[in-house]
């Protein structure tokens, strides 16, 4: 048998590429035999098969074997084999996952679902068992890195102290927000959370410098803030150092606020009255002041303290700003403001005083008082001056259109009662409204709703002297 095989191989030599592990299927055998039969006979002469036909048959067989090998992995992708033996990828189904096989967490052995490992015996778990609570870790004294001093360590959060640049960026927004809400407790808690360090004495000077350019009500809030911060955050020495710095910086503060010496003197007097500065603070500067601005501030503080002995309340020298004041007090101040304007005739001063009241929601009372004063006046001087004042304030937008309208409507509603004291009130109001329209203070709609008194007509004597409207 062996001798027959050797004789056959010597008669039919085979290349190394033909020696394959797999058998050729029936289709491959039929395809190869048909190809050989077609190409075996040319021009009626019988010849052996060419190398090209054999090579093409081998490529097709290899492609089919590769397709069967990858069919389980790419079964849903619609791969097919072309006539030339090339791989053609179908477009009927999209890949099941955009991730590549390198990033796939599935097991290569086909086991498991790619989930993270769970805790097991022997400490092999990554995250531990579900619901497991860890107790305090036992320290091994035999550990070469064991240090017995570490057991008594106390770890605390350390806040670095603020420098000068960070201090202004941090504390300035706190003070400005305080001017809006007026809650000293919130400022105290915020400052306690900061490590002020050596910048602690800078807090009062920063607050006072910001209040110099603010309103009177905000200066009052600043005085209250300094009084409440003394103790929890600041000490008496911190306040003294802060006012010393303000007196030294007065030449620079005057450039932005001309009245800074008088205002700083009032802050010093208020601080002494609130007992956050010692009574001998002013006396300690006698004969040692060379700056004229600092001398003016100390003189102002000394005068206010002497006046307090006569009954002046320094604790309310700035006044209560905005809507915190009683309504009757606001009405009284507006009446005094109008009387002062009638005497002086200065519209700008009247506007400034109205702004200082800080009650834009109550400006309709000012309009109402001004119109009533014009109706009760005797002569045209007050009448024209009130029109001029309302025109000036309306043009500068100190009083809004809504507040102006509400003031006029209040007069319309109360004209019947005003007419009891002023018999010609209806006639004067019509003239005042017409003049206001001509000067652009009000619009036509507000003029049209102005009330007018109907005229009475007496009938003949035969009607019994009845009055017909």
Short mmCIF file of N, CA and C in Angstrom, two decimals, residues 197-299:
data_model
loop_
_atom_site.label_atom_id
_atom_site.label_comp_id
_atom_site.label_asym_id
_atom_site.label_seq_id
_atom_site.Cartn_x
_atom_site.Cartn_y
_atom_site.Cartn_z
N UNK A 197 -7.24 87.16 61.33
CA UNK A 197 -5.85 87.34 61.74
C UNK A 197 -5.54 88.79 62.08
N UNK A 198 -4.49 89.30 61.45
CA UNK A 198 -4.08 90.68 61.71
C UNK A 198 -4.99 91.70 61.04
N UNK A 199 -5.86 91.24 60.15
CA UNK A 199 -6.77 92.15 59.45
C UNK A 199 -8.06 92.38 60.23
N UNK A 200 -8.12 91.94 61.47
CA UNK A 200 -9.34 92.10 62.25
C UNK A 200 -9.69 93.56 62.48
N UNK A 201 -8.69 94.37 62.71
CA UNK A 201 -8.95 95.79 62.97
C UNK A 201 -9.32 96.57 61.71
N UNK A 202 -9.22 95.92 60.55
CA UNK A 202 -9.57 96.61 59.30
C UNK A 202 -11.07 96.56 59.01
N UNK A 203 -11.81 95.72 59.73
CA UNK A 203 -13.24 95.59 59.45
C UNK A 203 -14.00 96.89 59.72
N UNK A 204 -13.84 97.54 60.89
CA UNK A 204 -14.59 98.81 61.12
C UNK A 204 -14.22 99.90 60.13
N UNK A 205 -12.93 100.03 59.82
CA UNK A 205 -12.52 101.10 58.90
C UNK A 205 -13.09 100.86 57.50
N UNK A 206 -13.15 99.60 57.06
CA UNK A 206 -13.73 99.30 55.75
C UNK A 206 -15.23 99.59 55.75
N UNK A 207 -15.93 99.21 56.81
CA UNK A 207 -17.37 99.46 56.88
C UNK A 207 -17.68 100.96 56.90
N UNK A 208 -16.91 101.72 57.65
CA UNK A 208 -17.14 103.18 57.74
C UNK A 208 -16.82 103.85 56.41
N UNK A 209 -15.74 103.44 55.75
CA UNK A 209 -15.39 104.05 54.45
C UNK A 209 -16.46 103.77 53.40
N UNK A 210 -17.09 102.59 53.45
CA UNK A 210 -18.18 102.31 52.53
C UNK A 210 -19.43 103.10 52.89
N UNK A 211 -19.65 103.33 54.19
CA UNK A 211 -20.84 104.07 54.62
C UNK A 211 -20.73 105.55 54.33
N UNK A 212 -19.51 106.09 54.18
CA UNK A 212 -19.35 107.52 53.90
C UNK A 212 -19.98 107.88 52.56
N UNK A 213 -19.94 106.97 51.60
CA UNK A 213 -20.51 107.23 50.28
C UNK A 213 -21.93 106.73 50.15
N UNK A 214 -22.51 106.23 51.25
CA UNK A 214 -23.86 105.67 51.21
C UNK A 214 -24.85 106.69 51.78
N UNK A 215 -26.07 106.21 52.02
CA UNK A 215 -27.14 107.07 52.52
C UNK A 215 -27.11 107.12 54.04
N UNK A 216 -27.95 108.01 54.59
CA UNK A 216 -27.99 108.16 56.04
C UNK A 216 -28.48 106.89 56.72
N UNK A 217 -29.43 106.22 56.11
CA UNK A 217 -29.93 104.99 56.72
C UNK A 217 -28.86 103.91 56.76
N UNK A 218 -27.99 103.86 55.76
CA UNK A 218 -26.92 102.87 55.75
C UNK A 218 -25.82 103.23 56.74
N UNK A 219 -25.64 104.51 57.02
CA UNK A 219 -24.70 104.90 58.08
C UNK A 219 -25.23 104.48 59.44
N UNK A 220 -26.53 104.60 59.61
CA UNK A 220 -27.13 104.12 60.85
C UNK A 220 -26.94 102.61 61.00
N UNK A 221 -27.09 101.87 59.92
CA UNK A 221 -26.85 100.43 59.96
C UNK A 221 -25.39 100.11 60.28
N UNK A 222 -24.47 100.93 59.78
CA UNK A 222 -23.05 100.71 60.07
C UNK A 222 -22.75 100.91 61.55
N UNK A 223 -23.35 101.94 62.16
CA UNK A 223 -23.14 102.16 63.59
C UNK A 223 -23.69 100.99 64.41
N UNK A 224 -24.83 100.46 64.01
CA UNK A 224 -25.37 99.30 64.71
C UNK A 224 -24.48 98.08 64.52
N UNK A 225 -23.92 97.92 63.33
CA UNK A 225 -23.05 96.77 63.06
C UNK A 225 -21.80 96.82 63.93
N UNK A 226 -21.18 97.99 64.06
CA UNK A 226 -19.98 98.11 64.89
C UNK A 226 -20.30 97.79 66.35
N UNK A 227 -21.47 98.23 66.81
CA UNK A 227 -21.85 97.96 68.20
C UNK A 227 -22.08 96.47 68.42
N UNK A 228 -22.68 95.76 67.44
CA UNK A 228 -22.96 94.34 67.62
C UNK A 228 -21.72 93.47 67.40
N UNK A 229 -20.76 93.93 66.60
CA UNK A 229 -19.54 93.15 66.37
C UNK A 229 -18.57 93.25 67.52
N UNK A 230 -18.68 94.29 68.33
CA UNK A 230 -17.77 94.47 69.47
C UNK A 230 -18.07 93.39 70.51
N UNK A 231 -17.13 92.50 70.71
CA UNK A 231 -17.32 91.38 71.63
C UNK A 231 -17.24 90.06 70.91
N UNK A 232 -18.23 89.70 70.07
CA UNK A 232 -18.16 88.41 69.37
C UNK A 232 -17.02 88.32 68.35
N UNK A 233 -16.73 89.42 67.67
CA UNK A 233 -15.72 89.38 66.61
C UNK A 233 -14.59 90.36 66.89
N UNK A 234 -14.91 91.57 67.32
CA UNK A 234 -13.92 92.62 67.51
C UNK A 234 -13.74 92.94 68.99
N UNK A 235 -12.58 93.46 69.32
CA UNK A 235 -12.29 93.92 70.68
C UNK A 235 -12.25 95.44 70.69
N UNK A 236 -12.21 96.02 71.87
CA UNK A 236 -12.15 97.48 71.99
C UNK A 236 -10.86 98.03 71.37
N UNK A 237 -9.77 97.28 71.52
CA UNK A 237 -8.50 97.75 70.92
C UNK A 237 -8.58 97.71 69.39
N UNK A 238 -9.29 96.73 68.84
CA UNK A 238 -9.45 96.69 67.38
C UNK A 238 -10.22 97.91 66.88
N UNK A 239 -11.25 98.32 67.60
CA UNK A 239 -12.02 99.51 67.20
C UNK A 239 -11.18 100.78 67.33
N UNK A 240 -10.39 100.89 68.38
CA UNK A 240 -9.54 102.09 68.53
C UNK A 240 -8.51 102.16 67.41
N UNK A 241 -7.90 101.03 67.08
CA UNK A 241 -6.92 101.03 65.97
C UNK A 241 -7.59 101.37 64.65
N UNK A 242 -8.83 100.92 64.48
CA UNK A 242 -9.53 101.20 63.24
C UNK A 242 -9.86 102.69 63.09
N UNK A 243 -10.35 103.32 64.15
CA UNK A 243 -10.64 104.76 64.07
C UNK A 243 -9.35 105.58 63.97
N UNK A 244 -8.27 105.10 64.56
CA UNK A 244 -6.98 105.78 64.37
C UNK A 244 -6.58 105.78 62.89
N UNK A 245 -6.81 104.66 62.21
CA UNK A 245 -6.49 104.59 60.79
C UNK A 245 -7.40 105.52 59.98
N UNK A 246 -8.69 105.61 60.36
CA UNK A 246 -9.59 106.52 59.64
C UNK A 246 -9.15 107.97 59.78
N UNK A 247 -8.70 108.35 60.95
CA UNK A 247 -8.24 109.73 61.13
C UNK A 247 -6.99 110.00 60.31
N UNK A 248 -6.12 109.01 60.15
CA UNK A 248 -4.92 109.20 59.33
C UNK A 248 -5.25 109.26 57.85
N UNK A 249 -6.30 108.56 57.42
CA UNK A 249 -6.65 108.50 56.00
C UNK A 249 -7.67 109.56 55.58
N UNK A 250 -8.02 110.48 56.48
CA UNK A 250 -9.00 111.52 56.14
C UNK A 250 -8.59 112.38 54.94
N UNK A 251 -7.30 112.76 54.77
CA UNK A 251 -6.95 113.53 53.57
C UNK A 251 -7.29 112.82 52.27
N UNK A 252 -7.23 111.50 52.24
CA UNK A 252 -7.61 110.75 51.03
C UNK A 252 -9.12 110.58 50.92
N UNK A 253 -9.80 110.42 52.07
CA UNK A 253 -11.25 110.25 52.04
C UNK A 253 -11.98 111.51 51.62
N UNK A 254 -11.37 112.67 51.91
CA UNK A 254 -12.00 113.94 51.55
C UNK A 254 -12.10 114.10 50.04
N UNK A 255 -11.20 113.48 49.30
CA UNK A 255 -11.22 113.61 47.85
C UNK A 255 -12.49 113.03 47.25
N UNK A 256 -12.99 111.93 47.83
CA UNK A 256 -14.22 111.31 47.33
C UNK A 256 -15.46 111.80 48.08
N UNK A 257 -15.31 112.10 49.36
CA UNK A 257 -16.44 112.56 50.18
C UNK A 257 -16.02 113.84 50.89
N UNK A 258 -16.42 115.00 50.39
CA UNK A 258 -15.97 116.26 51.01
C UNK A 258 -16.37 116.39 52.48
N UNK A 259 -17.51 115.81 52.86
CA UNK A 259 -17.94 115.92 54.25
C UNK A 259 -17.44 114.80 55.13
N UNK A 260 -16.35 114.14 54.75
CA UNK A 260 -15.83 113.01 55.52
C UNK A 260 -15.42 113.38 56.94
N UNK A 261 -14.77 114.52 57.21
CA UNK A 261 -14.41 114.83 58.60
C UNK A 261 -15.61 114.90 59.54
N UNK A 262 -16.68 115.56 59.11
CA UNK A 262 -17.87 115.65 59.96
C UNK A 262 -18.52 114.28 60.16
N UNK A 263 -18.55 113.47 59.09
CA UNK A 263 -19.17 112.16 59.20
C UNK A 263 -18.35 111.23 60.10
N UNK A 264 -17.02 111.26 59.97
CA UNK A 264 -16.19 110.43 60.84
C UNK A 264 -16.32 110.88 62.29
N UNK A 265 -16.44 112.20 62.51
CA UNK A 265 -16.66 112.70 63.87
C UNK A 265 -17.97 112.18 64.45
N UNK A 266 -19.02 112.09 63.61
CA UNK A 266 -20.29 111.55 64.09
C UNK A 266 -20.18 110.06 64.40
N UNK A 267 -19.41 109.33 63.60
CA UNK A 267 -19.19 107.92 63.91
C UNK A 267 -18.44 107.74 65.23
N UNK A 268 -17.47 108.60 65.48
CA UNK A 268 -16.72 108.51 66.74
C UNK A 268 -17.63 108.83 67.92
N UNK A 269 -18.44 109.87 67.80
CA UNK A 269 -19.36 110.22 68.88
C UNK A 269 -20.37 109.11 69.13
N UNK A 270 -20.87 108.50 68.08
CA UNK A 270 -21.82 107.39 68.23
C UNK A 270 -21.15 106.19 68.89
N UNK A 271 -19.88 105.92 68.53
CA UNK A 271 -19.17 104.79 69.14
C UNK A 271 -18.93 105.02 70.62
N UNK A 272 -18.59 106.26 71.01
CA UNK A 272 -18.41 106.57 72.43
C UNK A 272 -19.75 106.46 73.17
N UNK A 273 -20.82 106.90 72.53
CA UNK A 273 -22.14 106.81 73.15
C UNK A 273 -22.58 105.35 73.31
N UNK A 274 -22.21 104.48 72.36
CA UNK A 274 -22.54 103.06 72.45
C UNK A 274 -21.57 102.28 73.33
N UNK A 275 -20.57 102.98 73.90
CA UNK A 275 -19.60 102.40 74.84
C UNK A 275 -18.74 101.32 74.19
N UNK A 276 -18.47 101.46 72.90
CA UNK A 276 -17.50 100.59 72.26
C UNK A 276 -16.16 101.30 72.10
N UNK A 277 -16.12 102.59 72.34
CA UNK A 277 -14.90 103.38 72.47
C UNK A 277 -14.87 104.00 73.87
N UNK A 278 -13.69 104.12 74.41
CA UNK A 278 -13.56 104.69 75.75
C UNK A 278 -13.85 106.19 75.72
N UNK A 279 -14.31 106.70 76.83
CA UNK A 279 -14.63 108.14 76.91
C UNK A 279 -13.38 109.01 76.79
N UNK A 280 -12.22 108.46 77.09
CA UNK A 280 -10.99 109.23 76.99
C UNK A 280 -10.32 109.14 75.63
N UNK A 281 -11.02 108.56 74.65
CA UNK A 281 -10.42 108.42 73.32
C UNK A 281 -10.19 109.79 72.70
N UNK A 282 -11.15 110.68 72.80
CA UNK A 282 -11.00 112.02 72.21
C UNK A 282 -10.00 112.84 73.01
N UNK A 283 -10.04 112.70 74.31
CA UNK A 283 -9.11 113.47 75.16
C UNK A 283 -7.66 113.09 74.89
N UNK A 284 -7.43 111.83 74.46
CA UNK A 284 -6.06 111.40 74.21
C UNK A 284 -5.45 112.05 72.99
N UNK A 285 -6.23 112.69 72.14
CA UNK A 285 -5.71 113.34 70.94
C UNK A 285 -5.46 114.84 71.14
N UNK A 286 -5.78 115.34 72.27
CA UNK A 286 -5.62 116.79 72.48
C UNK A 286 -4.15 117.18 72.42
N UNK A 287 -3.85 118.17 71.59
CA UNK A 287 -2.48 118.65 71.45
C UNK A 287 -1.59 117.76 70.62
N UNK A 288 -2.10 116.71 70.02
CA UNK A 288 -1.26 115.79 69.24
C UNK A 288 -1.74 115.63 67.82
N UNK A 289 -2.60 116.52 67.36
CA UNK A 289 -3.18 116.40 66.01
C UNK A 289 -2.64 117.52 65.14
N UNK A 290 -2.01 117.16 64.04
CA UNK A 290 -1.48 118.14 63.10
C UNK A 290 -2.36 118.29 61.86
N UNK A 291 -3.09 117.24 61.50
CA UNK A 291 -3.94 117.28 60.30
C UNK A 291 -5.21 118.06 60.61
N UNK A 292 -5.54 118.99 59.74
CA UNK A 292 -6.74 119.81 59.96
C UNK A 292 -8.02 118.99 59.83
N UNK A 293 -8.02 117.98 58.96
CA UNK A 293 -9.22 117.15 58.80
C UNK A 293 -9.47 116.29 60.04
N UNK A 294 -8.39 115.74 60.60
CA UNK A 294 -8.55 114.95 61.82
C UNK A 294 -8.99 115.84 62.98
N UNK A 295 -8.47 117.06 63.03
CA UNK A 295 -8.88 117.98 64.09
C UNK A 295 -10.35 118.34 63.96
N UNK A 296 -10.84 118.53 62.71
CA UNK A 296 -12.25 118.85 62.51
C UNK A 296 -13.14 117.67 62.92
N UNK A 297 -12.70 116.44 62.64
CA UNK A 297 -13.49 115.28 63.02
C UNK A 297 -13.58 115.14 64.54
N UNK A 298 -12.46 115.34 65.23
CA UNK A 298 -12.47 115.22 66.69
C UNK A 298 -13.28 116.35 67.32
N UNK A 299 -13.20 117.55 66.77
CA UNK A 299 -14.01 118.65 67.30
C UNK A 299 -15.50 118.37 67.11
#
